[in-house]
Amino acid sequence: MTNIAIIYYSSTGTNHATAHAVREGASGAGAEVRVRLVAETAPEAAIAGNPAWSAFVKRSADEPRATLADLEWADGIVFGTPTRFGNVSAQLKSFLDGAGGLWFQGKLANKVYAGFTSAQNPHGGQESTLLALYNSIYHFGGYLVTPGYTDPSVFASGGNPYGVSVTAGGAGPTEADLAHARYLGKRVAEVAQKLAR
């Protein structure tokens, strides 16, 4: 059985919903899946100033948190992050930066990787964020598995070949976005399984 870890950060719940859709796709392809939320590091005052953020922090208090052991366990890893000025969120970036020991030991190499992101508006930096995220994967020695244009769900959700990207607009992912996410999970699991043979 292929092991897939979905490691994501979410501030208001959009990436939480997307992560669970990726899980559905990977599980449906026969993988064992872990969905892990990256720990919140923002100041309490900042969180309290945004009702949706504060509500999600409370709602997700019992969600399993990402650990480096999840990275080591996985054959394939899907990272999720909201767009922050066209870049990876500080919370996910901090988690990635903490993986230096695994990288040094070669334990992040030869795994399958993919990504998803979200932003408030259609041109909020989604593609830039995924490309920035993938810089870490190049250093890991991982294999990027993007959706490309290999399934109609990619076009239906806006046509991003780099990964799933959600234009949240305050409403979270659409059904088309979730279908794209399920497809990404399936694709990552299938490719990881091929590599494991």
CSV table of C-alpha atoms in Angstrom, one decimal:
chain,number,residue,atom,x,y,z
A,1,MET,CA,0.0,0.0,0.0
A,2,THR,CA,1.2,3.5,-0.9
A,3,ASN,CA,1.5,6.1,1.9
A,4,ILE,CA,0.3,9.6,1.1
A,5,ALA,CA,0.7,12.5,3.5
A,6,ILE,CA,-1.3,15.7,3.0
A,7,ILE,CA,0.4,18.5,4.9
A,8,TYR,CA,-1.4,21.8,4.8
A,9,TYR,CA,-2.0,25.1,6.5
A,10,SER,CA,-5.4,26.7,6.6
A,11,SER,CA,-6.4,29.9,8.3
A,12,THR,CA,-10.2,30.0,7.5
A,13,GLY,CA,-11.0,26.5,6.3
A,14,THR,CA,-10.6,26.7,2.5
A,15,ASN,CA,-7.4,24.6,2.4
A,16,HIS,CA,-8.9,22.3,5.1
A,17,ALA,CA,-11.7,21.4,2.7
A,18,THR,CA,-9.3,21.0,-0.2
A,19,ALA,CA,-7.0,18.8,1.8
A,20,HIS,CA,-9.9,16.4,2.6
A,21,ALA,CA,-10.9,16.3,-1.1
A,22,VAL,CA,-7.2,15.3,-1.9
A,23,ARG,CA,-7.5,12.6,0.7
A,24,GLU,CA,-10.7,11.2,-0.9
A,25,GLY,CA,-8.9,10.9,-4.2
A,26,ALA,CA,-5.8,9.3,-2.8
A,27,SER,CA,-7.8,6.9,-0.6
A,28,GLY,CA,-10.0,6.0,-3.6
A,29,ALA,CA,-6.8,5.0,-5.4
A,30,GLY,CA,-5.9,2.6,-2.6
A,31,ALA,CA,-3.5,4.7,-0.6
A,32,GLU,CA,-3.2,4.9,3.1
A,33,VAL,CA,-3.6,8.6,3.8
A,34,ARG,CA,-2.7,11.0,6.6
A,35,VAL,CA,-4.1,14.5,6.6
A,36,ARG,CA,-2.1,16.8,8.9
A,37,LEU,CA,-2.7,20.5,9.7
A,38,VAL,CA,0.5,22.6,10.2
A,39,ALA,CA,0.6,24.3,13.6
A,40,GLU,CA,-0.6,27.8,13.9
A,41,THR,CA,2.2,30.3,14.6
A,42,ALA,CA,0.4,33.7,14.1
A,43,PRO,CA,-0.1,36.0,17.1
A,44,GLU,CA,-3.4,35.6,18.9
A,45,ALA,CA,-4.2,39.2,18.4
A,46,ALA,CA,-4.0,38.8,14.6
A,47,ILE,CA,-6.3,35.7,14.8
A,48,ALA,CA,-8.8,37.4,17.1
A,49,GLY,CA,-9.1,40.3,14.6
A,50,ASN,CA,-10.5,38.0,11.9
A,51,PRO,CA,-13.7,36.2,12.9
A,52,ALA,CA,-13.4,33.5,10.2
A,53,TRP,CA,-9.8,32.8,11.2
A,54,SER,CA,-10.6,32.7,14.9
A,55,ALA,CA,-13.6,30.3,14.2
A,56,PHE,CA,-11.4,28.0,12.2
A,57,VAL,CA,-8.7,27.8,14.9
A,58,LYS,CA,-11.4,26.8,17.4
A,59,ARG,CA,-13.0,24.3,15.0
A,60,SER,CA,-9.7,22.6,14.1
A,61,ALA,CA,-8.3,22.5,17.6
A,62,ASP,CA,-8.5,18.7,17.7
A,63,GLU,CA,-7.2,18.1,14.1
A,64,PRO,CA,-3.9,16.1,14.0
A,65,ARG,CA,-0.9,18.3,13.6
A,66,ALA,CA,1.9,17.7,11.0
A,67,THR,CA,5.2,16.2,12.2
A,68,LEU,CA,8.4,15.4,10.5
A,69,ALA,CA,7.6,11.8,11.0
A,70,ASP,CA,4.7,12.2,8.6
A,71,LEU,CA,7.2,13.2,5.9
A,72,GLU,CA,9.4,10.3,6.6
A,73,TRP,CA,6.5,7.9,6.5
A,74,ALA,CA,5.1,9.0,3.2
A,75,ASP,CA,5.8,7.8,-0.3
A,76,GLY,CA,3.9,10.8,-1.7
A,77,ILE,CA,3.3,14.2,-0.1
A,78,VAL,CA,0.8,16.9,-1.1
A,79,PHE,CA,1.4,20.3,0.5
A,80,GLY,CA,-1.3,22.9,0.8
A,81,THR,CA,-1.0,26.6,1.6
A,82,PRO,CA,-2.9,29.8,1.2
A,83,THR,CA,-1.3,32.4,-1.0
A,84,ARG,CA,0.7,35.0,1.0
A,85,PHE,CA,1.8,37.8,-1.4
A,86,GLY,CA,2.3,35.2,-4.1
A,87,ASN,CA,4.3,33.0,-1.8
A,88,VAL,CA,4.0,30.1,0.7
A,89,SER,CA,2.4,30.9,4.1
A,90,ALA,CA,4.9,31.5,7.0
A,91,GLN,CA,3.3,28.6,8.9
A,92,LEU,CA,4.0,26.0,6.1
A,93,LYS,CA,7.4,27.5,5.3
A,94,SER,CA,8.5,27.2,8.9
A,95,PHE,CA,7.5,23.5,8.8
A,96,LEU,CA,9.4,22.9,5.6
A,97,ASP,CA,12.5,24.7,7.0
A,98,GLY,CA,12.3,22.4,10.0
A,99,ALA,CA,12.8,19.4,7.7
A,100,GLY,CA,16.5,20.1,7.2
A,101,GLY,CA,17.6,17.1,9.2
A,102,LEU,CA,15.5,14.7,7.0
A,103,TRP,CA,16.8,16.4,3.9
A,104,PHE,CA,20.4,16.1,5.1
A,105,GLN,CA,19.8,12.3,5.6
A,106,GLY,CA,18.3,12.0,2.1
A,107,LYS,CA,14.9,11.0,3.6
A,108,LEU,CA,13.0,13.5,1.5
A,109,ALA,CA,14.4,12.4,-1.8
A,110,ASN,CA,12.7,10.1,-4.4
A,111,LYS,CA,9.2,10.8,-3.1
A,112,VAL,CA,6.3,12.1,-5.1
A,113,TYR,CA,5.2,15.7,-4.3
A,114,ALA,CA,2.4,18.0,-5.4
A,115,GLY,CA,0.7,21.1,-4.1
A,116,PHE,CA,-2.5,23.1,-3.7
A,117,THR,CA,-3.3,26.7,-2.8
A,118,SER,CA,-6.0,29.3,-2.4
A,119,ALA,CA,-6.4,33.1,-2.6
A,120,GLN,CA,-9.2,35.6,-2.2
A,121,ASN,CA,-9.3,36.6,-5.9
A,122,PRO,CA,-8.5,35.0,-9.2
A,123,HIS,CA,-5.2,36.7,-9.7
A,124,GLY,CA,-4.1,36.6,-6.1
A,125,GLY,CA,-0.8,34.7,-6.8
A,126,GLN,CA,-1.9,31.1,-6.9
A,127,GLU,CA,0.5,30.0,-9.7
A,128,SER,CA,3.3,32.0,-8.1
A,129,THR,CA,2.7,30.3,-4.8
A,130,LEU,CA,2.8,26.8,-6.2
A,131,LEU,CA,6.0,27.6,-8.1
A,132,ALA,CA,7.6,29.0,-4.9
A,133,LEU,CA,6.5,25.9,-3.0
A,134,TYR,CA,8.1,23.6,-5.6
A,135,ASN,CA,11.5,25.3,-5.0
A,136,SER,CA,11.8,23.2,-1.8
A,137,ILE,CA,10.9,20.0,-3.7
A,138,TYR,CA,13.8,20.6,-6.1
A,139,HIS,CA,16.1,20.8,-3.1
A,140,PHE,CA,14.6,17.6,-1.6
A,141,GLY,CA,15.3,15.6,-4.8
A,142,GLY,CA,11.6,14.9,-5.1
A,143,TYR,CA,9.4,14.1,-8.1
A,144,LEU,CA,6.8,16.7,-8.9
A,145,VAL,CA,3.4,15.3,-10.0
A,146,THR,CA,1.3,18.1,-11.2
A,147,PRO,CA,-2.2,17.7,-12.7
A,148,GLY,CA,-1.0,19.2,-16.0
A,149,TYR,CA,-3.9,19.1,-18.4
A,150,THR,CA,-4.5,15.3,-18.0
A,151,ASP,CA,-8.1,15.4,-16.8
A,152,PRO,CA,-11.2,17.5,-17.6
A,153,SER,CA,-11.5,18.5,-13.9
A,154,VAL,CA,-8.4,20.7,-14.3
A,155,PHE,CA,-10.2,22.8,-17.0
A,156,ALA,CA,-13.5,22.8,-15.0
A,157,SER,CA,-11.9,24.4,-12.0
A,158,GLY,CA,-10.0,27.1,-13.9
A,159,GLY,CA,-7.2,25.3,-15.7
A,160,ASN,CA,-4.2,25.5,-13.4
A,161,PRO,CA,-1.7,22.8,-14.5
A,162,TYR,CA,0.7,23.5,-11.6
A,163,GLY,CA,-1.7,22.2,-8.9
A,164,VAL,CA,-5.1,22.8,-7.4
A,165,SER,CA,-5.8,26.5,-6.8
A,166,VAL,CA,-9.0,27.8,-5.2
A,167,THR,CA,-10.3,31.3,-5.6
A,168,ALA,CA,-12.0,31.5,-2.2
A,169,GLY,CA,-13.9,34.7,-2.4
A,170,GLY,CA,-15.2,34.1,1.1
A,171,ALA,CA,-17.1,31.0,0.1
A,172,GLY,CA,-14.4,28.3,0.0
A,173,PRO,CA,-13.8,25.7,-2.8
A,174,THR,CA,-16.5,25.0,-5.4
A,175,GLU,CA,-17.5,21.5,-6.4
A,176,ALA,CA,-15.3,21.9,-9.4
A,177,ASP,CA,-12.3,22.8,-7.2
A,178,LEU,CA,-13.0,19.7,-5.0
A,179,ALA,CA,-13.2,17.5,-8.0
A,180,HIS,CA,-9.8,18.8,-9.2
A,181,ALA,CA,-8.4,18.1,-5.7
A,182,ARG,CA,-9.7,14.6,-5.7
A,183,TYR,CA,-8.1,14.1,-9.1
A,184,LEU,CA,-4.8,15.4,-7.8
A,185,GLY,CA,-4.9,13.0,-4.8
A,186,LYS,CA,-5.7,10.1,-7.2
A,187,ARG,CA,-2.8,11.0,-9.5
A,188,VAL,CA,-0.3,11.4,-6.7
A,189,ALA,CA,-1.3,8.0,-5.2
A,190,GLU,CA,-1.1,6.3,-8.6
A,191,VAL,CA,2.3,7.7,-9.5
A,192,ALA,CA,3.7,7.0,-6.1
A,193,GLN,CA,2.5,3.4,-6.4
A,194,LYS,CA,4.2,3.0,-9.8
A,195,LEU,CA,7.5,4.3,-8.4
A,196,ALA,CA,7.2,1.9,-5.5
A,197,ARG,CA,7.2,-1.2,-7.8
